[in-house]
Structure formats: structure tokens, C-alpha cells
mmCIF file of C-alpha atoms in Angstrom:
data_model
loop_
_atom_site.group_PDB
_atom_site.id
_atom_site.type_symbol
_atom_site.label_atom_id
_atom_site.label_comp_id
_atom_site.label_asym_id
_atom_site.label_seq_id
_atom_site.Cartn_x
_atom_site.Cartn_y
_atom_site.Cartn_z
ATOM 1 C CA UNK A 34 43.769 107.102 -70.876
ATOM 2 C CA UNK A 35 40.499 106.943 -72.849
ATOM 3 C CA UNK A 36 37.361 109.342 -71.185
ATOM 4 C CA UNK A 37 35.745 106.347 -70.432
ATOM 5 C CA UNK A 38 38.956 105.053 -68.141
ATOM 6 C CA UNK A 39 39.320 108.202 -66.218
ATOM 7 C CA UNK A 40 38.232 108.547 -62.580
ATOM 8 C CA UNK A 41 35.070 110.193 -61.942
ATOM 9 C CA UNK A 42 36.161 112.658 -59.405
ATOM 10 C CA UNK A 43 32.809 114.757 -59.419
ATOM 11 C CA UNK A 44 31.606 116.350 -56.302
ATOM 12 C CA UNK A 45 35.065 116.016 -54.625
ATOM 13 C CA UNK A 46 36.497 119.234 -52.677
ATOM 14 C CA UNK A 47 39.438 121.347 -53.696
ATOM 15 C CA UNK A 48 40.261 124.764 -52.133
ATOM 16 C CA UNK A 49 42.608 127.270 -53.171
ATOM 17 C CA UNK A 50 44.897 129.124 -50.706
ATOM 18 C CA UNK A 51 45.979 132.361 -52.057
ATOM 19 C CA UNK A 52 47.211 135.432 -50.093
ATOM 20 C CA UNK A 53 45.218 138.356 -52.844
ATOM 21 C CA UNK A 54 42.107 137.935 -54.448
ATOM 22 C CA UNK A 55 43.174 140.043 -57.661
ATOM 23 C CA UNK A 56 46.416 137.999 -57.618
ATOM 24 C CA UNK A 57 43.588 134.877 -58.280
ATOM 25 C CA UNK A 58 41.856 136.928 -60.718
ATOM 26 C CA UNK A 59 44.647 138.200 -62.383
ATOM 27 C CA UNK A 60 46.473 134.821 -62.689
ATOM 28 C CA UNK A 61 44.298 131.316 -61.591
ATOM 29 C CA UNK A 62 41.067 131.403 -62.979
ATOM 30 C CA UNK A 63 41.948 128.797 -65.627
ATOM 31 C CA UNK A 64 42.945 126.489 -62.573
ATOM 32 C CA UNK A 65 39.305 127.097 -60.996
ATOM 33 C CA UNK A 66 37.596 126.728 -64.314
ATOM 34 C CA UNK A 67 39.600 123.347 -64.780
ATOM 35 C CA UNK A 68 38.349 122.161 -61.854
ATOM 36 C CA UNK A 69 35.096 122.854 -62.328
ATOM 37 C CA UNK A 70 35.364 121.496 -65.793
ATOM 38 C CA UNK A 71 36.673 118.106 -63.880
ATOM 39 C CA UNK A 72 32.817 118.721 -61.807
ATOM 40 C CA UNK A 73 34.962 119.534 -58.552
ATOM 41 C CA UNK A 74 33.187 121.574 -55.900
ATOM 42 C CA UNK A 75 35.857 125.164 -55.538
ATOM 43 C CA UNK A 76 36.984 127.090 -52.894
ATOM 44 C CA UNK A 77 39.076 129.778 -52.999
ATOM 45 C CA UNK A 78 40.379 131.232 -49.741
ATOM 46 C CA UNK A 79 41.692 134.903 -49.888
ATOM 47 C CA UNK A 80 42.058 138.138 -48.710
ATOM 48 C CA UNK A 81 39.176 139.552 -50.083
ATOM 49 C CA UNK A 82 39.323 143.434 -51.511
ATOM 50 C CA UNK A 83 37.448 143.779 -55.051
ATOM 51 C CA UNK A 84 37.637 140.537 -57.128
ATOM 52 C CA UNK A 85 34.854 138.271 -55.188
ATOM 53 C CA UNK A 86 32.847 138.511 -58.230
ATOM 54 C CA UNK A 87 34.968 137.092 -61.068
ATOM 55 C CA UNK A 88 36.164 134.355 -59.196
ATOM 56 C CA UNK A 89 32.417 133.760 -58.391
ATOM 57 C CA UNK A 90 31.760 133.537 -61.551
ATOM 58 C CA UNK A 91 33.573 130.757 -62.306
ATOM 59 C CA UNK A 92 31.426 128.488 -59.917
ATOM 60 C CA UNK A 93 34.236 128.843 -57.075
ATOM 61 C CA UNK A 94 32.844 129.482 -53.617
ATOM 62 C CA UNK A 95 35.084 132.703 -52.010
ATOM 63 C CA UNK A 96 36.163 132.743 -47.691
ATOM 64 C CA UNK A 97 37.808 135.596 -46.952
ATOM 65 C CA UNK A 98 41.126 135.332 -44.708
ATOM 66 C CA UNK A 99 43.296 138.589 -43.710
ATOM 67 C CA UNK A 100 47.020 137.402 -44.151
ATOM 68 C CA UNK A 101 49.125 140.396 -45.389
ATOM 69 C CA UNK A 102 51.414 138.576 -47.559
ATOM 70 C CA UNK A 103 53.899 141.395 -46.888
ATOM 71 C CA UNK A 104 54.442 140.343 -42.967
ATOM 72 C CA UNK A 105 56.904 137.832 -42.062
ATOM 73 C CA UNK A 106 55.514 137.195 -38.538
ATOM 74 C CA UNK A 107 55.673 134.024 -37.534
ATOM 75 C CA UNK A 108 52.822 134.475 -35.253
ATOM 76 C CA UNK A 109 50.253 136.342 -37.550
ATOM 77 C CA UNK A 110 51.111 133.586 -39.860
ATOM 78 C CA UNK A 111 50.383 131.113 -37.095
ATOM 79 C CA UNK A 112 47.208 132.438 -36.622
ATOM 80 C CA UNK A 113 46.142 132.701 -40.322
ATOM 81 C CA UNK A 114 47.133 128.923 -40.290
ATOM 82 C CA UNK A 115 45.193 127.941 -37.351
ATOM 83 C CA UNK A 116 41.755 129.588 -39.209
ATOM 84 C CA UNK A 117 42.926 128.195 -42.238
ATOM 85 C CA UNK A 118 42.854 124.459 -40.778
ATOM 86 C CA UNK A 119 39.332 125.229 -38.829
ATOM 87 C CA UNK A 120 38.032 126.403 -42.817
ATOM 88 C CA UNK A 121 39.769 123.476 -44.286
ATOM 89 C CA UNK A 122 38.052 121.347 -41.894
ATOM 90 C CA UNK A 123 34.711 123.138 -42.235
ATOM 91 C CA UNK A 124 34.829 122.375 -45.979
ATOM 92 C CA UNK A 125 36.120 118.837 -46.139
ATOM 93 C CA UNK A 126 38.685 119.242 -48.615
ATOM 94 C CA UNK A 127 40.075 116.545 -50.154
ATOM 95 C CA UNK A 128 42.724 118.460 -51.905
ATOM 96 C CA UNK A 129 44.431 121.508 -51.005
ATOM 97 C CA UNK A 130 45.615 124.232 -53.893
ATOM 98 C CA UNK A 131 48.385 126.511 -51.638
ATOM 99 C CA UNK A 132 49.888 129.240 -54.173
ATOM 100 C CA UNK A 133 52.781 131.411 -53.883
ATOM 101 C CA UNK A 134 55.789 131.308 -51.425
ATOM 102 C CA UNK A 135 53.052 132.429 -47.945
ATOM 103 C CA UNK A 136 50.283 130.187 -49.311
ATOM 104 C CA UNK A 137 52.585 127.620 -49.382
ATOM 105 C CA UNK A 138 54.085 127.947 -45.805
ATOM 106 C CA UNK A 139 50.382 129.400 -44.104
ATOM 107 C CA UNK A 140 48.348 126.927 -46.704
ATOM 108 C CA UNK A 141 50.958 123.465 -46.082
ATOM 109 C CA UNK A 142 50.928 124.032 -41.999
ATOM 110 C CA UNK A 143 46.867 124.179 -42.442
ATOM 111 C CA UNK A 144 46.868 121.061 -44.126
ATOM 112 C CA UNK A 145 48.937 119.260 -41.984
ATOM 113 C CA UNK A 146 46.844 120.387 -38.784
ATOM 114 C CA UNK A 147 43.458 119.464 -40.451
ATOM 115 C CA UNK A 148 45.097 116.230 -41.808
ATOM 116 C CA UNK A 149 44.775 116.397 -45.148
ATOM 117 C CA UNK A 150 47.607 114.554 -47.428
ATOM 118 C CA UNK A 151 46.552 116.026 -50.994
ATOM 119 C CA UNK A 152 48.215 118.710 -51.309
ATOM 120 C CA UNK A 153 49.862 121.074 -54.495
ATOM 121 C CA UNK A 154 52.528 123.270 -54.066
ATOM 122 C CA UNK A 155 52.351 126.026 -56.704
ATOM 123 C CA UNK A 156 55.330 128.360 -56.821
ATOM 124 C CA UNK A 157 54.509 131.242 -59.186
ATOM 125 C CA UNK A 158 58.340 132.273 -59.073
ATOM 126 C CA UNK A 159 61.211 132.786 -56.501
ATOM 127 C CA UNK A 160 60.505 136.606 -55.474
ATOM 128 C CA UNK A 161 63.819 137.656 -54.498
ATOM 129 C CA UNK A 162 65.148 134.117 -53.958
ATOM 130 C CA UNK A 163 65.636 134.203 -57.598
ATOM 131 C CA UNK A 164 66.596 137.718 -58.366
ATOM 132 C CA UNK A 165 69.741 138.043 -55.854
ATOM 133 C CA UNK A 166 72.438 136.091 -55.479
ATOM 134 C CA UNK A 167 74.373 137.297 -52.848
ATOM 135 C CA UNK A 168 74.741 135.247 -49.218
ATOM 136 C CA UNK A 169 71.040 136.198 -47.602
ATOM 137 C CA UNK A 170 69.849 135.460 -50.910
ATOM 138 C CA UNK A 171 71.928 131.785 -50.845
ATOM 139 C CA UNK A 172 70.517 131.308 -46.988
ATOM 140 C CA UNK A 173 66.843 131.962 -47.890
ATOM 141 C CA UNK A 174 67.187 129.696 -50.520
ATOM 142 C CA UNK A 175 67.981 127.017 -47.795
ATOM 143 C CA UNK A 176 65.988 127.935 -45.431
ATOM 144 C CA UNK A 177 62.819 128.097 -47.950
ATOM 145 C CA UNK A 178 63.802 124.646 -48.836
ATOM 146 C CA UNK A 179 63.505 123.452 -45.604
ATOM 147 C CA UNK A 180 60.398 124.734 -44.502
ATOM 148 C CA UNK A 181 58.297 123.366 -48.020
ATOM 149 C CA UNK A 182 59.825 120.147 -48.441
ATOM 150 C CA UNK A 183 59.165 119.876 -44.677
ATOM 151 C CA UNK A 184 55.497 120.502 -45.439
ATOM 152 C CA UNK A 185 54.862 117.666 -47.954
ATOM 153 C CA UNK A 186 53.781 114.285 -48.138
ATOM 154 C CA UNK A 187 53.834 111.583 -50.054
ATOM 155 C CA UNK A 188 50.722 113.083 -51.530
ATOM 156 C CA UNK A 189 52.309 116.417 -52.544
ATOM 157 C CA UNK A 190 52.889 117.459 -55.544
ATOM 158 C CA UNK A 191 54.301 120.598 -57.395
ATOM 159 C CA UNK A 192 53.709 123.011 -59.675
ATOM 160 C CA UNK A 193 55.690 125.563 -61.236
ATOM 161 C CA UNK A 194 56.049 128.114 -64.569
ATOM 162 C CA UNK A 195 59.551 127.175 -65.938
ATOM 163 C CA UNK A 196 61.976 124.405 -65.591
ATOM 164 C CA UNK A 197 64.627 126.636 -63.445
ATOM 165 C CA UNK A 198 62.161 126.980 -60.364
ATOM 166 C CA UNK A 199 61.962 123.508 -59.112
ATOM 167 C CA UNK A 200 65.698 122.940 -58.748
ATOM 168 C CA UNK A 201 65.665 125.839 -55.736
ATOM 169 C CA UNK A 202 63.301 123.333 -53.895
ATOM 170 C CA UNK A 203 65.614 120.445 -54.906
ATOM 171 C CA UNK A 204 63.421 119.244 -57.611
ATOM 172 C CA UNK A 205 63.851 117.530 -60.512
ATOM 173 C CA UNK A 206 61.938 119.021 -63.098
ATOM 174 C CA UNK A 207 61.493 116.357 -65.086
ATOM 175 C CA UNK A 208 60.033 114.469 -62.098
ATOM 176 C CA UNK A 209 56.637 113.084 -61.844
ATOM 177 C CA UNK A 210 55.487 114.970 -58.922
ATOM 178 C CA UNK A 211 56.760 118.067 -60.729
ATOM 179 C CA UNK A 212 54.242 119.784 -63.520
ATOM 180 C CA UNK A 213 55.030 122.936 -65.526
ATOM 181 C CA UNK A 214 52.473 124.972 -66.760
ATOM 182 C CA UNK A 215 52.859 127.621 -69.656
ATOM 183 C CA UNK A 216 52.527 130.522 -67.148
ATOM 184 C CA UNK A 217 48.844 132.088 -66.552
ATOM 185 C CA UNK A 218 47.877 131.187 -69.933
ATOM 186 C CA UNK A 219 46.285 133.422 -72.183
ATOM 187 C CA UNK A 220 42.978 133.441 -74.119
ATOM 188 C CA UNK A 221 44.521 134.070 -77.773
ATOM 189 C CA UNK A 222 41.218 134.428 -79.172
ATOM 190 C CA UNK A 223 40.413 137.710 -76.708
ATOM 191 C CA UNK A 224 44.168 138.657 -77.508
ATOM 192 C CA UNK A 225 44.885 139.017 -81.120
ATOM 193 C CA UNK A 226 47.230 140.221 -82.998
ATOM 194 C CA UNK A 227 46.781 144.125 -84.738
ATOM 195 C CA UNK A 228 48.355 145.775 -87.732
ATOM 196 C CA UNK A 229 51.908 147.507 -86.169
ATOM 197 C CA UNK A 230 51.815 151.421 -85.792
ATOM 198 C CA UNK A 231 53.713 153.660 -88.437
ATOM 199 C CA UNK A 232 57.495 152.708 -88.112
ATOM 200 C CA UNK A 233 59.019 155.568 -86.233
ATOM 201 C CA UNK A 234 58.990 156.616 -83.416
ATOM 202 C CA UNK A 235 59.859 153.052 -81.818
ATOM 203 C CA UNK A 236 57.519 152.439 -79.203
ATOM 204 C CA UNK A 237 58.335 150.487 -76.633
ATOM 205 C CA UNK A 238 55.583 149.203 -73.284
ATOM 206 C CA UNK A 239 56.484 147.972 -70.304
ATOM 207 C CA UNK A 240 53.370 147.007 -68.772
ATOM 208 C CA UNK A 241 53.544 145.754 -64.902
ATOM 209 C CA UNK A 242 53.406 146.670 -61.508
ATOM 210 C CA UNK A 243 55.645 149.006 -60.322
ATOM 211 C CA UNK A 244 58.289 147.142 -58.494
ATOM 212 C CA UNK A 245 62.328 148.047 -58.534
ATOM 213 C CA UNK A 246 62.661 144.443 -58.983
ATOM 214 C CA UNK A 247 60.984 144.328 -62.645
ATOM 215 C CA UNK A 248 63.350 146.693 -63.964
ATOM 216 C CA UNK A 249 61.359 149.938 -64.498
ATOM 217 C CA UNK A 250 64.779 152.094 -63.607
ATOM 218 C CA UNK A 251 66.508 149.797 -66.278
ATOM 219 C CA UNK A 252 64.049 150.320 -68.963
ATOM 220 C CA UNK A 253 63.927 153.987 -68.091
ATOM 221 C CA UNK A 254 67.873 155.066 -68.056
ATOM 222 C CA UNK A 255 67.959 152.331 -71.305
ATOM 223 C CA UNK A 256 65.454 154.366 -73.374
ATOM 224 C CA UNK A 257 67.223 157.905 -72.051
ATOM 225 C CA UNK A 258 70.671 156.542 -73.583
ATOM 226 C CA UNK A 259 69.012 155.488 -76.836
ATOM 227 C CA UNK A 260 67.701 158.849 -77.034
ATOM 228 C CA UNK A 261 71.105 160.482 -76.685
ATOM 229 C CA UNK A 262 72.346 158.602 -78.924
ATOM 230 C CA UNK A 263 69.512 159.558 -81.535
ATOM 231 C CA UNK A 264 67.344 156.971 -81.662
ATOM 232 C CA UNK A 265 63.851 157.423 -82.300
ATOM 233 C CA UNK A 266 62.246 155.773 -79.073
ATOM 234 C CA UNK A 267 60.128 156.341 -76.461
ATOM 235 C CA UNK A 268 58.703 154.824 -73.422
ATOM 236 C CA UNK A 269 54.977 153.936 -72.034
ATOM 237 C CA UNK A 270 54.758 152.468 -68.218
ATOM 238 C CA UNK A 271 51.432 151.133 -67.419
ATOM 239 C CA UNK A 272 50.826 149.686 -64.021
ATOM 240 C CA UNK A 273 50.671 150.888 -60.454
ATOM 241 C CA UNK A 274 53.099 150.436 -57.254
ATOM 242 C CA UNK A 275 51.898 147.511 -54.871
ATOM 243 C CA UNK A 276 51.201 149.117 -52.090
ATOM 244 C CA UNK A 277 51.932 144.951 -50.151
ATOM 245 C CA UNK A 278 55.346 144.860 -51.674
ATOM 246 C CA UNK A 279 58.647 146.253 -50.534
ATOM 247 C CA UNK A 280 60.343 146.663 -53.729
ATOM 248 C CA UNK A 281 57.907 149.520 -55.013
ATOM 249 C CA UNK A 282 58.758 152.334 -56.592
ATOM 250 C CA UNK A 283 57.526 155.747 -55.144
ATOM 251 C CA UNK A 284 54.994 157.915 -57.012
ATOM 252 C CA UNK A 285 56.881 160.809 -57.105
ATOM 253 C CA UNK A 286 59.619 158.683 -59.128
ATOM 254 C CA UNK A 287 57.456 157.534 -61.612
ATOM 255 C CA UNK A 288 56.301 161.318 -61.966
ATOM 256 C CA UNK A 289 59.755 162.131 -62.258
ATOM 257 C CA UNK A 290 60.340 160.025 -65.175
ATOM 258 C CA UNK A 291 57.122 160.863 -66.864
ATOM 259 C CA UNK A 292 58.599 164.414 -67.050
ATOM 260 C CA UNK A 293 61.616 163.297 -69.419
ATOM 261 C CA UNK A 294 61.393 163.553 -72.984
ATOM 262 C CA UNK A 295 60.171 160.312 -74.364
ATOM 263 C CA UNK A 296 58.945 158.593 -71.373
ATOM 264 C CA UNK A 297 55.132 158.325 -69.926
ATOM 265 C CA UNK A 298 54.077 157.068 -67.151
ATOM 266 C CA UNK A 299 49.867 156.092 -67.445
ATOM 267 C CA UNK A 300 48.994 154.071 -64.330
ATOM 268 C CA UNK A 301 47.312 150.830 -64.425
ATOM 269 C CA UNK A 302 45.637 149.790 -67.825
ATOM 270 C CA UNK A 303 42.586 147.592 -68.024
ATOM 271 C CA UNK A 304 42.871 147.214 -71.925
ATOM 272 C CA UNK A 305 46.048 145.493 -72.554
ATOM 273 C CA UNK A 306 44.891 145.069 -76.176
ATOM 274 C CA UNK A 307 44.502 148.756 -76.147
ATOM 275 C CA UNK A 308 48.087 149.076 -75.056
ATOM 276 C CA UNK A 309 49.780 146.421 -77.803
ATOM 277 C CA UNK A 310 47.698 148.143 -80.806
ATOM 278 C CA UNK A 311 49.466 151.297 -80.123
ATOM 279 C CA UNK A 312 53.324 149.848 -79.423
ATOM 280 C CA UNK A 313 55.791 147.926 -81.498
ATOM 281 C CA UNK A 314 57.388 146.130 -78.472
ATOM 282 C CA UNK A 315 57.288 145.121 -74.964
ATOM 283 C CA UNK A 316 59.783 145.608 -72.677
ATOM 284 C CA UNK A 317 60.439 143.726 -69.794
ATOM 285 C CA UNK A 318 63.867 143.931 -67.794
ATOM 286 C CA UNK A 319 63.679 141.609 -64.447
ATOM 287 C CA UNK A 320 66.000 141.067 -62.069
ATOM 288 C CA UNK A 321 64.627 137.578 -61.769
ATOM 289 C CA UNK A 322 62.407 135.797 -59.625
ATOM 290 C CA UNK A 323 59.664 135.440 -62.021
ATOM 291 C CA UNK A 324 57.448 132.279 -62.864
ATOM 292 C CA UNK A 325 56.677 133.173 -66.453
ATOM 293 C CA UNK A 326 55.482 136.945 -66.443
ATOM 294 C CA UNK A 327 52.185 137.387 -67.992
ATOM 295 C CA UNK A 328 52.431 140.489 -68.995
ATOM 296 C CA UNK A 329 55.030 139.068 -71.615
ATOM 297 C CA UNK A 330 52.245 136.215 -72.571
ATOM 298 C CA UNK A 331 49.783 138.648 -73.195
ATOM 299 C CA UNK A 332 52.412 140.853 -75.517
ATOM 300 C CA UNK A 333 53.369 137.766 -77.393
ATOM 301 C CA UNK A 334 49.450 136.727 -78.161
ATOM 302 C CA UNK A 335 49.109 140.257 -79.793
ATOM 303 C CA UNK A 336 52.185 139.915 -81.885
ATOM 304 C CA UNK A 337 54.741 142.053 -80.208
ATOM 305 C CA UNK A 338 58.249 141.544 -80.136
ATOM 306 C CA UNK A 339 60.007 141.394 -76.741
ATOM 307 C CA UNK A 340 62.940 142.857 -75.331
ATOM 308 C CA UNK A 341 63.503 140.930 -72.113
ATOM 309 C CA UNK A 342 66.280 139.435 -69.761
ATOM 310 C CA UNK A 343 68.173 136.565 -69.118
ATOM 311 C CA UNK A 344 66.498 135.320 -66.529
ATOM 312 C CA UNK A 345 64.172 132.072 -65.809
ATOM 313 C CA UNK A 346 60.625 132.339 -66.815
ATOM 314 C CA UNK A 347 61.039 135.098 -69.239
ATOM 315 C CA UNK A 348 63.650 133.159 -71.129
ATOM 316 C CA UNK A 349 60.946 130.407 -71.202
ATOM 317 C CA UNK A 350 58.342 132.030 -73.607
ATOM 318 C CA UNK A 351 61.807 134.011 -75.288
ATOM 319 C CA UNK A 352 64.308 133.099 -77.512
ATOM 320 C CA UNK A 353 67.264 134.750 -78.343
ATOM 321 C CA UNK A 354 67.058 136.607 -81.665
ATOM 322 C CA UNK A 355 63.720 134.461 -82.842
ATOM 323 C CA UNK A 356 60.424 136.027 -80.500
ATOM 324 C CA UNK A 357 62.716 138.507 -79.588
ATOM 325 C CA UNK A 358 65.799 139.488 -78.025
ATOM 326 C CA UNK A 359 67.789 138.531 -74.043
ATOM 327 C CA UNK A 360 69.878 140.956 -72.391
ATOM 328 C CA UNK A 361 71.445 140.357 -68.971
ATOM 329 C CA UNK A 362 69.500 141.787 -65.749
ATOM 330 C CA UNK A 363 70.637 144.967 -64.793
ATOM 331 C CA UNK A 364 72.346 145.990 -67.897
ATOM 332 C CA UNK A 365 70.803 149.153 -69.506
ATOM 333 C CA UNK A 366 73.602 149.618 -71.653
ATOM 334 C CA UNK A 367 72.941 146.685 -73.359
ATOM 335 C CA UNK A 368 68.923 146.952 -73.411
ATOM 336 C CA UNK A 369 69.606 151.003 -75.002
ATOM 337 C CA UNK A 370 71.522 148.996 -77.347
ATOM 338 C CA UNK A 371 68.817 146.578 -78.673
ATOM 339 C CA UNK A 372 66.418 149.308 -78.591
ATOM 340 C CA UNK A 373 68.224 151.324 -80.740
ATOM 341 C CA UNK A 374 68.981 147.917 -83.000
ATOM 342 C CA UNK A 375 65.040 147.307 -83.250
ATOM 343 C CA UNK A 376 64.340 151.003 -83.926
ATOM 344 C CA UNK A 377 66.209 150.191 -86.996
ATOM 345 C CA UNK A 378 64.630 147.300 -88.453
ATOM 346 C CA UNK A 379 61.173 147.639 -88.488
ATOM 347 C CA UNK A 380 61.045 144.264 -90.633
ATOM 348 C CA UNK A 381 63.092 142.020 -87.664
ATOM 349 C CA UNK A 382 60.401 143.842 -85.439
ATOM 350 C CA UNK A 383 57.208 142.783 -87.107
ATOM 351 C CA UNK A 384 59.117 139.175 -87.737
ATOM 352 C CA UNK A 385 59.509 138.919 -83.987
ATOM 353 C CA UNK A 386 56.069 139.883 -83.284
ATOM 354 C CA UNK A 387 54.867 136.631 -85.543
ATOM 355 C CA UNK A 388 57.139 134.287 -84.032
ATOM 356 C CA UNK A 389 55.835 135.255 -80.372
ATOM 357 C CA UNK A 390 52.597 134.983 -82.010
ATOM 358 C CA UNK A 391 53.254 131.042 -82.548
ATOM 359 C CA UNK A 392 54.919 130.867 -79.760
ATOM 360 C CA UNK A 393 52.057 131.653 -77.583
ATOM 361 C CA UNK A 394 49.826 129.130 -79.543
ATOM 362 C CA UNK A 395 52.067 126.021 -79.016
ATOM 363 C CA UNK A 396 51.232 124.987 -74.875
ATOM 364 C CA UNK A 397 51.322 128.648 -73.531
ATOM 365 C CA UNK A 398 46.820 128.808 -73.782
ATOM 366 C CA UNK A 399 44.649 129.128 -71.510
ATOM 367 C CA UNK A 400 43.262 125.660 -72.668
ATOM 368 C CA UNK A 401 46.969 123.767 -72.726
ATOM 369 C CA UNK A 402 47.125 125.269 -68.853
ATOM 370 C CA UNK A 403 43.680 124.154 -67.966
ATOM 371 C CA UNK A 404 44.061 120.657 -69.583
ATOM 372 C CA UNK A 405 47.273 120.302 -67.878
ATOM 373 C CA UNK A 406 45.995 121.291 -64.109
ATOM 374 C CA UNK A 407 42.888 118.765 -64.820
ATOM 375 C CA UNK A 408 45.364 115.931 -65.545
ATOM 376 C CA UNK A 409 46.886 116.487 -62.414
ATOM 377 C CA UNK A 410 43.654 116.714 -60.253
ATOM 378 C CA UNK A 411 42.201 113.356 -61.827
ATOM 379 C CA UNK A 412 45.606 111.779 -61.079
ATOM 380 C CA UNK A 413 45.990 113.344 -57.424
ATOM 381 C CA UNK A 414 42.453 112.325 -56.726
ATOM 382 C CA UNK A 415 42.321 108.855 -58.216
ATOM 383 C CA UNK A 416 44.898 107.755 -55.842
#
């Protein structure tokens, strides 16, 4: 469809339902700037902590709303929803933006109260949905179908990070009120690739929060056996435990493991450039549950190899034995083992690095996400 065939959609209302304001920061502000690009007038709805700013800046209007996304109460979540409707209301949206599992379920029941059809769905990943497989994880599943598909319309439509996602919704990805974005996207002209360090030592990043569920004990007892086994290696963690999320890891552990031989533990990094010009590869062992991590984005658009798992979203950007290398969740036998491999072949490393590099800059930008989300709004709006 030629510019001059497209619907002028300028001055209509979109807001955003999101649980965090960093989480909006960190991840959607290509979605606001698209948006805005398309002349839409933005509103982001959020708890609001310490990122009002940057998503002002963008041209986005911020409401604060308190909904701990940690809290499964079905009558705090009520609540939320019954503000959220009065705000939707109050703004006269004519689409609604609901992201993450709660945004869906608060942001979905808002929509329906204040009667509003347009609606995305935007699952960032399937939490522990994805990452466990046993019989709670199998009933979840079911009852999480339930309750979105329930939500929608004929109006709804969904967006996801990778191609495994929409099936646990009963979705066919290849549908066309399904869209998959490359992840978060990344700015590859802010990230760049940098010369590699000296060969040896092997250093390895895992940069993310602090969550049992990423794999930090993995990485961890992975790097102590390559060590053992007398392997140059060692170790940087950078991130901090979320405080809202069940699944992280204590302090004192992290301190614990910062006192081994080989392994550091640096908090939260603002620099991630910083961070890549000093390793030789990222690290990343998930259980699962991810959408496509962005922390593995970010690696690939400096030139990093990847050491990852074999689960959706991080097999998306990853390819076996080309941007970098899959091992199964869980195993850190196998993950010492293709540390030790890499530490080895400095060449296969710094091959890796330029294949992620590539990989990055064919629909995983910031520009291929934003282009892709203003597609949809045009085609949501136009109808």
C-alpha cells in the first residue's frame, strides 16, 4: 500500500497498559515512538517509580496506576481494572495496548467495561507457563487460555516475540491477527560492535536480572566445572534481584558466588556497551518462558557470541553452531562443556560474534520493530 493509500489515523488515541514503568522503558519505547511516528496521541498507564521522564520524552502522556504485578488477587486486580476502565474512558481511547500476562487480564477486563473493541494483546513471554512443564504448569496453561481468549473480540489482535508463544494461547502463528516482532529491538547504531579482548582468560557475561528462572545457578556451577577441569574462564553477573518477582535470587547468594575463584558478581550495569567491550561471550541459560531476551539482542548487536538454551525466544535470534551455540535448560554439564569448547577456539568465537552481528541487522532493529507495530496500528485503526 502506497503512502498516499494509507489511512490517516492522526490524532486518534492509543494507551498502553503496562504493570512497571522501567519494564516500558526498558522494553516499549519503539512501540510509543511508532505511534507517534503514525501522529497518534500516547498514553501509557503504569506504576510509576523512576522512568516518567523517558517515556515522556517520547511524546507519550504517563497515568500512574498501583497494580503490583506480583499479587494474584483477584480483587486488587478487580479494582486496578475498575480505575483502569474510568482512565480508559477519561481518555477516549480508541485502541488499547495491554502488555504482559497482568496487563493483559487487568488491561482486557478494562476494555471490555469501558467498551472499547480495539484491543492488542502483547505477550512478552510465558513466565513460568513456559519454563515448567509439570501438571500446575499444564493447568495454568489452560486456565491462562481461557481467561485471554475470553477477553477478545473480533477486534483483537496479538502480538508476540517468537513463533512458539502463540500456540499456548491456541494461536496460529502464521495467522493474521497474530504479529511477531524481533524482540525489543535494538538501536545497532548506539550498539556496535568492538575489537575482542586478548584471547585468554575466556570471559563470559551474563547480564540480567537476578531471577532462578534465567539460569544464574546454571551458569555459575557451569563455569566452576570448566574451571576444574582447567579451563581458562571466568564469570561476570550484572543485574540486580527483582524485588516484584518470586523467582529471585537472595543477595547473600550472589555474594556467595562472587567469593569463588573466577566468578563476579557487579550489580546492575547501565553501560551494556561497557560490559560487551570487555567479554568474549554472553551467556544466557533460561529455563524458558522468555519472549526474545534482550539482553541477548543487545550482545548480538556488539558482536558477541552466545551461549544460550534450547528454549523459545532465545533459539529465535540463535542458531545452533552459526551465532552461537544451544544447550538444553538446566544442563550445566553441558554449558561447562561449550565453555570450555569456546575457550579453545578463539577464531569460532570471534566468527560467532559476526554472525550475531548480521543476525541482529536482518528484522531484529529497532526500526524493523517500529515499522512492524505501525503496520498494525494503521490496519487496526482503518477498520
Amino acid at each position: 500500500m502506497s503512502s498516499l493509500s494509507q489511512p490517516d489515523v492522526r490524532g486518534r488515541k492509543l494507551v498502553f497498559v503496562i504493570t512497571e514503568d522501567w519494564f516500558f522503558a526498558s522494553h516499549f519505547l519503539p512501540m510509543a515512538r511508532a505511534a507517534r511516528e503514525l501522529g497518534l496521541d500516547v498514553t501509557v498507564v503504569t506504576r510509576v517509580r523512576s522512568h516518567r521522564d523517558v517515556i515522556e520524552a517520547t511524546g507519550a502522556k504517563v497515568i500512574p496506576l498501583e497494580a503490583e504485578r506480583r499479587s494474584l488477587n483477584p480483587i486488587a486486580a478487580g479494582y486496578a481494572a475498575g480505575q483502569l476502565a474510568a482512565i480508559l474512558k477519561g481518555e477516549k481511547a480508541d485502541l488499547v495496548h495491554c502488555i504482559a500476562l497482568k496487563g493483559i487480564l487487568v488491561g482486557g477486563f478494562a476494555a471490555a467495561m469501558a467498551g472499547i473493541p480495539r484491543r492488542v494483546y502483547a505477550l512478552t513471554g510465558s513466565g513460568f507457563l513456559g519454563a515448567r512443564k509439570d501438571m500446575v504448569a499444564r493447568l495454568s496453561q489452560r486456565a491462562v487460555r481461557l481467561l485471554v481468549r475470553g477477553l477478545e473480540t473480533n477486534k483483537t489482535r496479538y502480538v508476540f516475540e517468537n513463533t512458539d508463544d502463540p500456540r499456548l494461547l491456541g494461536l496460529d502463528p502464521a495467522s493474521d491477527r497474530v504479529t511477531i516482532l524481533g524482540g525489543a529491538g535494538i538501536d545497532p547504531d548506539l550498539l556496535r560492535p568492538s575489537p575482542l579482548p586478548p584471547c585468554l582468560p575466556l570471559k563470559v557475561a551474563l547480564v540480567a536480572r537476578m531471577l532462578w528462572s534465567k539460569g544464574i545457578d546454571v551458569a555459575v556451577e557451569a563455569v566452576q566445572t570448566a574451571r576444574a577441569q582447567g579451563a581458562a574462564v571466568e564469570l561476570s553477573l550484572y543485574g540486580a534481584p527483582d524485588p516484584s518477582n518470586p523467582k529471585a535470587i537472595p543477595e547473600e547468594t550472589l555474594k556467595t558466588w562472587s567469593a569463588d575463584p573466577g566468578i563476579s558478581w557487579y550489580g546492575a550495569t547501565r553501560d551494556v556497551g561497557a560490559v560487551w567491550r570487555e567479554h568474549h561471550v554472553a551467556c544466557l541459560p533460561s529455563r524458558g518462558g522468555e519472549g526474545l531476551p534482550r539482553t541477548l539482542l543487545e550482545a548480538a548487536a556488539c558482536g558477541r557470541a552466545i551461549v544460550t538454551t534450547d528454549v523459545p525466544g532465545c533459539r529465535t535470534l540463535v542458531r545452533d553452531g552459526i551465532e552461537g551455540l544451544l544447550v538444553p535448560p538446566g544442563d550445566a554439564t553441558g554449558l561447562a562443556a561449550a565453555l570450555v569448547a569456546l575457550s579453545r577456539e578463539p577464531e569460532r568465537v570471534a566468527r560467532m560474534g559476526e554472525a550475531a552481528r548480521a543476525r541482529v541487522l536482518n528484522g531484529f532493529t529497532e526500526r524493523d520493530v517500529i515499522e512492524s507495530v505501525k503496520r498494525l496500528y494503521r490496519s487496526m485503526l482503518a477498520s
